[in-house]
Amino acid sequence: MWFGVVTIFPDLVQAALEEGVVGRALRAGSIQLELYNPREYAQDSFKSVDDRPYGGGPGMVMMAEPLAECVKQARTDFESETLQTILLTPQGKTLSQNVVREFSELDGLLLIAGRYEGVDERFVENYVDSELSIGDYVLSGGELAALVVLDSVARLVSGTLNNPDSTSTESYSDGLLDFPQYTRPRRFEGLDVPEILLSGDHGKVEKWRHAQAIRRTWNRRPDLLTNRSWAKEERKIVNSLSNCGSGCDTENE
Ligand code: 6GU
């Protein structure tokens, strides 16, 4: 999958993407990355990429022309007019794992890191397919948000993770938070690994983990469970949770 990022801080984006799973995918070639710096496409001798807002007010606004030139260059590089173009802005729709999954099925994604004072609306009208936020708080620029999108999408692209199974069992893939994990040693500071995980009974382990996932979601993120329909076995777990009141907060049973 091809990714382009439009940013006035290309070094920041480049450095962050050299590490970990995404870095490995880039070196292996399962994803490609191009960076576009609006400053290189500035139209005046001062290399301006922002200017004061018409109508007055604080802050600066990103100019349409340098951004438009970046998008045109990206379309040329990607060799398609149909490059999905996303503006990162707190005004956008909130990112979710469903959106991430949709993006991971595209051939190319162009992420534009805006600055929070804003981007000239005429650029948005003519070049942007959708606006995206990563949550209800304000960052000083869209770069970190673009990295969040890139990381979450890239790890779903085939060839990126060593073990593709780990995306089908993880948080949110089935609408539940993850169950707790344990590794060696069996005893740590007086705490033991739950006995059932040492039993070697895969069926029992699966059931226990699923119950833990439901319990955690119930306690921590009940909003994820509204409108969820339960299988018969799950219903039993949910009923026991709704009967135990605040006693459900303790994670070990
Ligand atoms: Cl996409 N940009 C900025 N500047 N702040 C944000 C954001 C994006 N998402 C949440 N906060």
mmCIF file of C-alpha atoms and ligand atoms in Angstrom:
data_model
loop_
_atom_site.group_PDB
_atom_site.id
_atom_site.type_symbol
_atom_site.label_atom_id
_atom_site.label_comp_id
_atom_site.label_asym_id
_atom_site.label_seq_id
_atom_site.Cartn_x
_atom_site.Cartn_y
_atom_site.Cartn_z
ATOM 1 C CA MET A 1 0.000 0.000 0.000
ATOM 2 C CA TRP A 2 1.177 3.501 -0.872
ATOM 3 C CA PHE A 3 1.100 6.304 1.724
ATOM 4 C CA GLY A 4 1.785 9.971 1.155
ATOM 5 C CA VAL A 5 2.045 12.516 3.967
ATOM 6 C CA VAL A 6 1.849 16.258 3.362
ATOM 7 C CA THR A 7 3.639 18.017 6.213
ATOM 8 C CA ILE A 8 5.809 21.029 6.951
ATOM 9 C CA PHE A 9 7.728 18.702 9.361
ATOM 10 C CA PRO A 10 8.793 15.797 7.128
ATOM 11 C CA ASP A 11 11.744 14.903 9.396
ATOM 12 C CA LEU A 12 9.401 14.327 12.333
ATOM 13 C CA VAL A 13 7.199 11.979 10.291
ATOM 14 C CA GLN A 14 10.161 10.174 8.707
ATOM 15 C CA ALA A 15 11.858 9.562 12.063
ATOM 16 C CA ALA A 16 8.716 8.182 13.676
ATOM 17 C CA LEU A 17 8.126 5.741 10.819
ATOM 18 C CA GLU A 18 11.593 4.209 10.822
ATOM 19 C CA GLU A 19 10.971 2.268 14.034
ATOM 20 C CA GLY A 20 9.022 -0.864 14.857
ATOM 21 C CA VAL A 21 6.445 -2.667 12.774
ATOM 22 C CA VAL A 22 5.963 0.181 10.270
ATOM 23 C CA GLY A 23 9.707 0.652 9.788
ATOM 24 C CA ARG A 24 10.078 -3.036 9.029
ATOM 25 C CA ALA A 25 7.168 -2.936 6.560
ATOM 26 C CA LEU A 26 8.760 0.023 4.759
ATOM 27 C CA ARG A 27 12.105 -1.754 4.461
ATOM 28 C CA ALA A 28 10.383 -4.970 3.334
ATOM 29 C CA GLY A 29 8.382 -3.032 0.724
ATOM 30 C CA SER A 30 4.862 -4.056 1.825
ATOM 31 C CA ILE A 31 4.148 -0.332 2.263
ATOM 32 C CA GLN A 32 5.642 2.691 0.506
ATOM 33 C CA LEU A 33 5.923 6.230 1.864
ATOM 34 C CA GLU A 34 6.383 9.606 0.159
ATOM 35 C CA LEU A 35 6.601 12.892 2.042
ATOM 36 C CA TYR A 36 5.525 16.238 0.572
ATOM 37 C CA ASN A 37 6.582 19.508 2.143
ATOM 38 C CA PRO A 38 4.301 22.417 1.177
ATOM 39 C CA ARG A 39 7.249 24.749 1.684
ATOM 40 C CA GLU A 40 8.895 23.262 -1.395
ATOM 41 C CA TYR A 41 5.793 24.233 -3.372
ATOM 42 C CA ALA A 42 5.474 27.765 -1.985
ATOM 43 C CA GLN A 43 4.571 30.329 -4.598
ATOM 44 C CA ASP A 44 6.578 33.316 -3.325
ATOM 45 C CA SER A 45 10.250 34.053 -2.666
ATOM 46 C CA PHE A 46 9.672 33.923 1.132
ATOM 47 C CA LYS A 47 8.487 30.310 0.788
ATOM 48 C CA SER A 48 5.258 31.193 2.644
ATOM 49 C CA VAL A 49 2.913 28.343 3.490
ATOM 50 C CA ASP A 50 0.593 30.253 5.815
ATOM 51 C CA ASP A 51 -0.927 33.694 6.113
ATOM 52 C CA ARG A 52 -3.278 35.707 8.327
ATOM 53 C CA PRO A 53 -6.985 34.855 8.152
ATOM 54 C CA TYR A 54 -9.318 37.023 6.073
ATOM 55 C CA GLY A 55 -11.784 38.611 8.465
ATOM 56 C CA GLY A 56 -9.172 38.833 11.198
ATOM 57 C CA GLY A 57 -8.593 36.800 14.335
ATOM 58 C CA PRO A 58 -5.671 34.994 15.931
ATOM 59 C CA GLY A 59 -3.314 32.484 14.341
ATOM 60 C CA MET A 60 -2.401 31.676 10.780
ATOM 61 C CA VAL A 61 -4.156 29.754 8.017
ATOM 62 C CA MET A 62 -2.436 27.287 5.693
ATOM 63 C CA MET A 63 -2.513 28.608 2.132
ATOM 64 C CA ALA A 64 -4.363 26.617 -0.523
ATOM 65 C CA GLU A 65 -1.791 26.747 -3.331
ATOM 66 C CA PRO A 66 1.212 24.959 -1.739
ATOM 67 C CA LEU A 67 -1.114 22.243 -0.417
ATOM 68 C CA ALA A 68 -2.808 21.822 -3.807
ATOM 69 C CA GLU A 69 0.594 21.463 -5.492
ATOM 70 C CA CYS A 70 1.542 18.734 -2.996
ATOM 71 C CA VAL A 71 -1.656 16.800 -3.759
ATOM 72 C CA LYS A 72 -1.073 17.118 -7.520
ATOM 73 C CA GLN A 73 2.478 15.819 -7.119
ATOM 74 C CA ALA A 74 1.236 12.919 -4.960
ATOM 75 C CA ARG A 75 -1.364 11.974 -7.599
ATOM 76 C CA THR A 76 1.370 11.973 -10.219
ATOM 77 C CA ASP A 77 3.647 9.819 -8.042
ATOM 78 C CA PHE A 78 0.870 7.384 -7.139
ATOM 79 C CA GLU A 79 -0.042 7.272 -10.831
ATOM 80 C CA SER A 80 -3.763 7.635 -10.195
ATOM 81 C CA GLU A 81 -6.345 10.389 -9.962
ATOM 82 C CA THR A 82 -8.223 8.362 -7.365
ATOM 83 C CA LEU A 83 -5.904 8.751 -4.420
ATOM 84 C CA GLN A 84 -8.001 8.900 -1.241
ATOM 85 C CA THR A 85 -7.088 12.253 0.315
ATOM 86 C CA ILE A 86 -7.616 12.826 4.043
ATOM 87 C CA LEU A 87 -7.165 16.049 5.988
ATOM 88 C CA LEU A 88 -6.243 15.577 9.649
ATOM 89 C CA THR A 89 -8.122 18.175 11.674
ATOM 90 C CA PRO A 90 -9.978 18.327 15.009
ATOM 91 C CA GLN A 91 -13.066 19.220 12.904
ATOM 92 C CA GLY A 92 -13.072 15.789 11.267
ATOM 93 C CA LYS A 93 -15.029 12.654 11.975
ATOM 94 C CA THR A 94 -13.373 10.572 14.733
ATOM 95 C CA LEU A 95 -11.070 7.712 13.734
ATOM 96 C CA SER A 96 -12.213 4.210 14.722
ATOM 97 C CA GLN A 97 -11.009 0.686 14.011
ATOM 98 C CA ASN A 98 -13.802 0.403 11.407
ATOM 99 C CA VAL A 99 -12.397 3.405 9.515
ATOM 100 C CA VAL A 100 -8.880 1.963 9.887
ATOM 101 C CA ARG A 101 -10.069 -1.342 8.369
ATOM 102 C CA GLU A 102 -11.710 0.466 5.424
ATOM 103 C CA PHE A 103 -8.539 2.445 4.725
ATOM 104 C CA SER A 104 -6.411 -0.708 4.837
ATOM 105 C CA GLU A 105 -8.330 -2.003 1.808
ATOM 106 C CA LEU A 106 -7.271 0.963 -0.357
ATOM 107 C CA ASP A 107 -4.239 0.987 -2.669
ATOM 108 C CA GLY A 108 -3.195 4.467 -1.621
ATOM 109 C CA LEU A 109 -3.860 7.033 1.083
ATOM 110 C CA LEU A 110 -2.727 10.656 1.172
ATOM 111 C CA LEU A 111 -2.669 12.187 4.659
ATOM 112 C CA ILE A 112 -2.523 15.943 5.007
ATOM 113 C CA ALA A 113 -1.324 17.285 8.332
ATOM 114 C CA GLY A 114 -3.148 20.546 8.921
ATOM 115 C CA ARG A 115 -2.438 23.004 11.655
ATOM 116 C CA TYR A 116 -5.208 23.669 14.143
ATOM 117 C CA GLU A 117 -5.767 27.297 13.212
ATOM 118 C CA GLY A 118 -6.930 25.851 9.937
ATOM 119 C CA VAL A 119 -6.465 25.267 6.248
ATOM 120 C CA ASP A 120 -7.967 27.482 3.522
ATOM 121 C CA GLU A 121 -11.467 26.049 3.002
ATOM 122 C CA ARG A 122 -11.148 26.245 -0.803
ATOM 123 C CA PHE A 123 -8.325 23.692 -0.679
ATOM 124 C CA VAL A 124 -10.568 21.409 1.401
ATOM 125 C CA GLU A 125 -13.414 21.826 -1.098
ATOM 126 C CA ASN A 126 -11.353 21.020 -4.161
ATOM 127 C CA TYR A 127 -8.827 18.437 -2.948
ATOM 128 C CA VAL A 128 -9.961 16.674 0.232
ATOM 129 C CA ASP A 129 -12.195 13.578 0.263
ATOM 130 C CA SER A 130 -12.754 13.504 4.012
ATOM 131 C CA GLU A 131 -11.661 15.162 7.233
ATOM 132 C CA LEU A 132 -10.509 13.052 10.152
ATOM 133 C CA SER A 133 -9.783 13.665 13.836
ATOM 134 C CA ILE A 134 -8.169 11.202 16.260
ATOM 135 C CA GLY A 135 -10.143 12.313 19.312
ATOM 136 C CA ASP A 136 -11.695 15.151 21.240
ATOM 137 C CA TYR A 137 -8.614 17.137 22.193
ATOM 138 C CA VAL A 138 -6.430 19.588 20.288
ATOM 139 C CA LEU A 139 -2.915 18.879 18.992
ATOM 140 C CA SER A 140 -0.631 21.629 17.725
ATOM 141 C CA GLY A 141 -0.593 20.038 14.281
ATOM 142 C CA GLY A 142 -1.905 17.079 12.299
ATOM 143 C CA GLU A 143 1.448 15.236 12.132
ATOM 144 C CA LEU A 144 0.903 13.064 15.198
ATOM 145 C CA ALA A 145 -2.627 12.314 14.005
ATOM 146 C CA ALA A 146 -1.330 11.350 10.538
ATOM 147 C CA LEU A 147 1.155 9.002 12.236
ATOM 148 C CA VAL A 148 -1.655 7.428 14.255
ATOM 149 C CA VAL A 149 -3.645 6.784 11.065
ATOM 150 C CA LEU A 150 -0.610 5.496 9.191
ATOM 151 C CA ASP A 151 0.449 3.143 11.985
ATOM 152 C CA SER A 152 -3.015 1.723 12.581
ATOM 153 C CA VAL A 153 -3.663 1.194 8.845
ATOM 154 C CA ALA A 154 -0.189 -0.091 7.927
ATOM 155 C CA ARG A 155 -0.281 -2.856 10.532
ATOM 156 C CA LEU A 156 -3.377 -4.326 8.847
ATOM 157 C CA VAL A 157 -1.746 -4.392 5.412
ATOM 158 C CA SER A 158 -0.718 -7.932 4.564
ATOM 159 C CA GLY A 159 2.981 -8.575 4.986
ATOM 160 C CA THR A 160 3.270 -6.024 7.786
ATOM 161 C CA LEU A 161 2.796 -8.192 10.877
ATOM 162 C CA ASN A 162 4.645 -11.449 11.453
ATOM 163 C CA ASN A 163 1.516 -13.043 12.766
ATOM 164 C CA PRO A 164 -1.683 -11.896 11.014
ATOM 165 C CA ASP A 165 -3.729 -13.764 13.658
ATOM 166 C CA SER A 166 -2.849 -11.072 16.149
ATOM 167 C CA THR A 167 -5.130 -8.588 14.385
ATOM 168 C CA SER A 168 -8.201 -10.834 14.438
ATOM 169 C CA THR A 169 -8.040 -11.506 18.184
ATOM 170 C CA GLU A 170 -7.075 -8.043 19.381
ATOM 171 C CA SER A 171 -9.059 -5.249 21.016
ATOM 172 C CA TYR A 172 -11.886 -3.801 18.935
ATOM 173 C CA SER A 173 -11.696 -6.456 16.201
ATOM 174 C CA ASP A 174 -14.689 -8.136 17.845
ATOM 175 C CA GLY A 175 -15.938 -5.019 19.620
ATOM 176 C CA LEU A 176 -14.460 -6.044 22.996
ATOM 177 C CA LEU A 177 -11.357 -4.973 24.892
ATOM 178 C CA ASP A 178 -8.523 -7.491 25.161
ATOM 179 C CA PHE A 179 -8.346 -10.140 27.887
ATOM 180 C CA PRO A 180 -5.356 -9.883 30.280
ATOM 181 C CA GLN A 181 -2.056 -11.474 29.201
ATOM 182 C CA TYR A 182 0.653 -13.194 31.258
ATOM 183 C CA THR A 183 4.127 -14.511 30.559
ATOM 184 C CA ARG A 184 7.025 -15.915 32.626
ATOM 185 C CA PRO A 185 7.654 -16.022 35.524
ATOM 186 C CA ARG A 186 4.663 -17.904 36.995
ATOM 187 C CA ARG A 187 4.934 -15.885 40.217
ATOM 188 C CA PHE A 188 5.739 -12.150 40.257
ATOM 189 C CA GLU A 189 5.824 -10.162 43.529
ATOM 190 C CA GLY A 190 3.375 -12.542 45.143
ATOM 191 C CA LEU A 191 0.991 -12.644 42.160
ATOM 192 C CA ASP A 192 0.409 -15.925 40.339
ATOM 193 C CA VAL A 193 -0.580 -16.508 36.734
ATOM 194 C CA PRO A 194 -4.252 -17.654 36.723
ATOM 195 C CA GLU A 195 -4.226 -21.451 37.102
ATOM 196 C CA ILE A 196 -6.452 -22.036 34.056
ATOM 197 C CA LEU A 197 -3.782 -20.645 31.690
ATOM 198 C CA LEU A 198 -1.393 -23.382 32.836
ATOM 199 C CA SER A 199 -3.961 -26.143 32.377
ATOM 200 C CA GLY A 200 -3.200 -26.822 28.715
ATOM 201 C CA ASP A 201 -6.965 -27.059 28.087
ATOM 202 C CA HIS A 202 -7.379 -24.758 25.056
ATOM 203 C CA GLY A 203 -11.166 -24.842 25.178
ATOM 204 C CA LYS A 204 -11.233 -23.736 28.797
ATOM 205 C CA VAL A 205 -8.583 -21.075 28.153
ATOM 206 C CA GLU A 206 -10.605 -19.649 25.257
ATOM 207 C CA LYS A 207 -13.764 -19.495 27.380
ATOM 208 C CA TRP A 208 -11.947 -17.844 30.274
ATOM 209 C CA ARG A 209 -10.358 -15.253 27.984
ATOM 210 C CA HIS A 210 -13.660 -14.424 26.332
ATOM 211 C CA ALA A 211 -15.317 -13.991 29.748
ATOM 212 C CA GLN A 212 -12.441 -11.732 30.839
ATOM 213 C CA ALA A 213 -12.800 -9.641 27.678
ATOM 214 C CA ILE A 214 -16.514 -9.173 28.348
ATOM 215 C CA ARG A 215 -15.894 -8.350 32.002
ATOM 216 C CA ARG A 216 -13.223 -5.761 31.179
ATOM 217 C CA THR A 217 -15.348 -4.124 28.535
ATOM 218 C CA TRP A 218 -18.309 -4.086 30.911
ATOM 219 C CA ASN A 219 -16.234 -2.406 33.632
ATOM 220 C CA ARG A 220 -14.128 -0.021 31.567
ATOM 221 C CA ARG A 221 -16.015 0.750 28.375
ATOM 222 C CA PRO A 222 -19.715 -0.045 28.809
ATOM 223 C CA ASP A 223 -20.380 2.315 25.869
ATOM 224 C CA LEU A 224 -18.920 -0.342 23.552
ATOM 225 C CA LEU A 225 -21.627 -2.802 24.622
ATOM 226 C CA THR A 226 -24.769 -0.812 23.867
ATOM 227 C CA ASN A 227 -26.722 -2.455 21.050
ATOM 228 C CA ARG A 228 -24.597 -5.583 21.244
ATOM 229 C CA SER A 229 -26.470 -8.856 21.026
ATOM 230 C CA TRP A 230 -25.174 -11.751 23.107
ATOM 231 C CA ALA A 231 -24.839 -15.449 22.393
ATOM 232 C CA LYS A 232 -26.354 -17.763 25.005
ATOM 233 C CA GLU A 233 -23.053 -18.465 26.805
ATOM 234 C CA GLU A 234 -22.193 -14.777 26.764
ATOM 235 C CA ARG A 235 -25.557 -13.882 28.255
ATOM 236 C CA LYS A 236 -24.699 -15.943 31.341
ATOM 237 C CA ILE A 237 -21.495 -13.963 31.810
ATOM 238 C CA VAL A 238 -23.298 -10.665 31.342
ATOM 239 C CA ASN A 239 -26.033 -11.660 33.797
ATOM 240 C CA SER A 240 -23.460 -12.510 36.457
ATOM 241 C CA LEU A 241 -21.782 -9.141 35.850
ATOM 242 C CA SER A 242 -25.012 -7.194 36.173
ATOM 243 C CA ASN A 243 -25.766 -9.050 39.445
ATOM 244 C CA CYS A 244 -22.456 -8.348 41.166
ATOM 245 C CA GLY A 245 -22.560 -4.543 41.202
ATOM 246 C CA SER A 246 -19.236 -2.853 41.956
ATOM 247 C CA GLY A 247 -17.776 -6.243 42.960
ATOM 248 C CA CYS A 248 -17.030 -6.714 39.247
ATOM 249 C CA ASP A 249 -14.219 -4.183 39.423
ATOM 250 C CA THR A 250 -11.767 -6.766 40.705
ATOM 251 C CA GLU A 251 -10.314 -8.381 37.636
ATOM 252 C CA ASN A 252 -9.277 -11.657 39.235
ATOM 253 C CA GLU A 253 -11.894 -14.185 39.954
HETATM 254 CL CL1 6GU B 1 -6.346 15.332 13.291
HETATM 255 N N1 6GU B 1 -5.358 17.494 14.396
HETATM 256 C C1 6GU B 1 -5.150 18.322 15.430
HETATM 257 N N2 6GU B 1 -4.464 19.432 15.245
HETATM 258 N N3 6GU B 1 -5.619 18.061 16.649
HETATM 259 C C2 6GU B 1 -6.308 16.927 16.813
HETATM 260 C C3 6GU B 1 -6.546 16.032 15.780
HETATM 261 C C4 6GU B 1 -6.062 16.357 14.559
HETATM 262 N N4 6GU B 1 -7.269 15.003 16.254
HETATM 263 C C5 6GU B 1 -7.451 15.257 17.542
HETATM 264 N N5 6GU B 1 -6.889 16.414 17.876
#
